């Protein structure tokens, strides 16, 4: 077992690195890190970079779609499976997975490159962890950044089961 | 809680009063088919079993009394507090820790007190309409468990 940078203990079997949650406006609601040895940019710049990337990639994939209507609804929320949006990319050192909910919430997961398809996992994180422990928390103001304890605990427990 | 942001006591009383009205009418509705209760203890048991089951889909887990008009109703997993959670305190570089924090748990228990005025009113309203005048207060020891203390008047 090795200690992650946050002081939490991360099992060596876990291949998750970080998680970002953005709202429609690009505000990072939550940043969760398990393993990130090298960090080049400041926290703010890093989050802005990721959000900008998502925005550009979604636009690009919609435009390049050979099958779809090509209307490219900028920023409009779409149901899961509708429209054409990228869901992951992979490099030698990491894999970035992306999911957008119909409410415009964007979930980004950075993992070990050998991880398989994480779309089901991201759906679970959204519906059974975020909605249950953040949205249903009486103390939470919607659309604000949060560090909710129950969310953190349940997310860590869930992530331990993935690998 | 935004009704009187600078006067929590006024909010508490208002919310408790709203709970009281709701409790009154719910008691009316849930006891439509039943005969009147024999004594105070039967009314309290009704609250613990049928009333709680209708409103919260579970029963009260533990009922204690000192046989002198004070009852303690303990719910080990109060439905309205199961998702109650404070923000984890930041640790240096701002990364989140998954470990539960005892100091934070104490603060959460305190903050939860505000959200128990409505259920207290609910119990008081229901019991009052069943012929048991009382005062109800709540205590949170460890989320999501909480206790309601019923003091019978007269």
Coordinates of C-alpha atoms in Angstrom, one line a residue, chain B residues 45-144:
Chain B
X45 CA -45.8 3.2 20.5
X46 CA -48.1 4.2 17.6
X47 CA -45.6 7.0 16.8
X48 CA -42.7 4.6 17.0
X49 CA -44.2 2.0 14.7
X50 CA -47.0 3.0 12.3
X51 CA -46.4 6.8 12.1
X52 CA -42.7 6.5 11.7
X53 CA -43.1 3.7 9.1
X54 CA -45.6 5.9 7.1
X55 CA -43.4 8.9 7.1
X56 CA -39.9 7.5 7.0
X57 CA -40.4 3.9 5.7
X58 CA -38.9 2.4 8.9
X59 CA -39.7 2.1 12.6
X60 CA -38.0 3.8 15.5
X61 CA -35.1 1.5 16.6
X62 CA -35.2 2.0 20.3
X63 CA -37.7 3.4 22.8
X64 CA -36.7 4.2 26.4
X65 CA -38.7 5.7 29.2
X66 CA -38.2 6.7 32.8
X67 CA -41.8 5.9 33.6
X68 CA -42.3 9.4 34.7
X69 CA -43.4 11.0 31.5
X70 CA -40.2 11.2 29.6
X71 CA -39.6 9.0 26.5
X72 CA -36.6 8.8 24.3
X73 CA -37.1 7.7 20.7
X74 CA -33.9 6.6 19.0
X75 CA -33.6 6.3 15.2
X76 CA -30.2 4.8 14.3
X77 CA -30.5 5.9 10.7
X78 CA -32.7 8.9 10.4
X79 CA -33.7 9.2 6.8
X80 CA -33.4 12.9 6.5
X81 CA -29.8 12.9 7.8
X82 CA -28.3 10.0 5.9
X83 CA -26.9 12.2 3.2
X84 CA -25.9 15.0 5.6
X85 CA -22.2 15.8 5.2
X86 CA -19.8 18.7 5.8
X87 CA -17.0 19.6 3.5
X88 CA -13.8 17.8 4.3
X89 CA -11.1 20.1 5.7
X90 CA -8.4 20.9 3.2
X91 CA -5.0 19.3 3.9
X92 CA -2.1 21.4 2.6
X93 CA -2.1 20.8 -1.1
X94 CA -5.9 20.6 -1.2
X95 CA -6.1 17.0 -2.2
X96 CA -9.1 15.2 -0.7
X97 CA -8.7 12.5 1.9
X98 CA -11.1 9.6 2.2
X99 CA -10.5 9.1 5.9
X100 CA -13.4 10.0 8.2
X101 CA -12.4 12.9 10.5
X102 CA -13.7 12.7 14.2
X103 CA -13.5 16.5 14.7
X104 CA -15.5 17.0 11.5
X105 CA -18.0 14.4 12.7
X106 CA -18.6 16.4 15.8
X107 CA -19.2 19.6 13.8
X108 CA -21.6 17.7 11.5
X109 CA -23.6 16.5 14.5
X110 CA -23.9 20.1 15.7
X111 CA -24.9 21.5 12.3
X112 CA -27.6 18.7 12.0
X113 CA -29.4 20.1 15.0
X114 CA -31.0 22.8 12.9
X115 CA -32.6 20.3 10.6
X116 CA -34.3 18.4 13.4
X117 CA -36.8 21.2 14.3
X118 CA -39.3 20.0 11.7
X119 CA -39.4 16.4 12.8
X120 CA -39.7 17.5 16.5
X121 CA -42.8 19.5 15.4
X122 CA -44.0 16.5 13.6
X123 CA -43.9 14.3 16.7
X124 CA -45.4 17.1 18.9
X125 CA -48.3 17.7 16.5
X126 CA -49.1 14.1 16.1
X127 CA -49.0 13.4 19.8
X128 CA -51.0 16.5 20.6
X129 CA -53.8 15.5 18.3
X130 CA -53.8 12.0 19.9
X131 CA -54.4 13.5 23.3
X132 CA -50.8 13.6 24.6
X133 CA -49.7 17.2 25.3
X134 CA -45.9 17.2 25.2
X135 CA -42.7 19.0 24.4
X136 CA -40.2 17.4 22.0
X137 CA -36.5 18.1 21.6
X138 CA -33.8 16.3 19.6
X139 CA -30.2 15.2 20.1
X140 CA -27.7 14.1 17.6
X141 CA -24.9 11.9 18.9
X142 CA -23.4 10.4 15.8
X143 CA -24.8 10.9 12.3
X144 CA -27.0 9.5 11.0

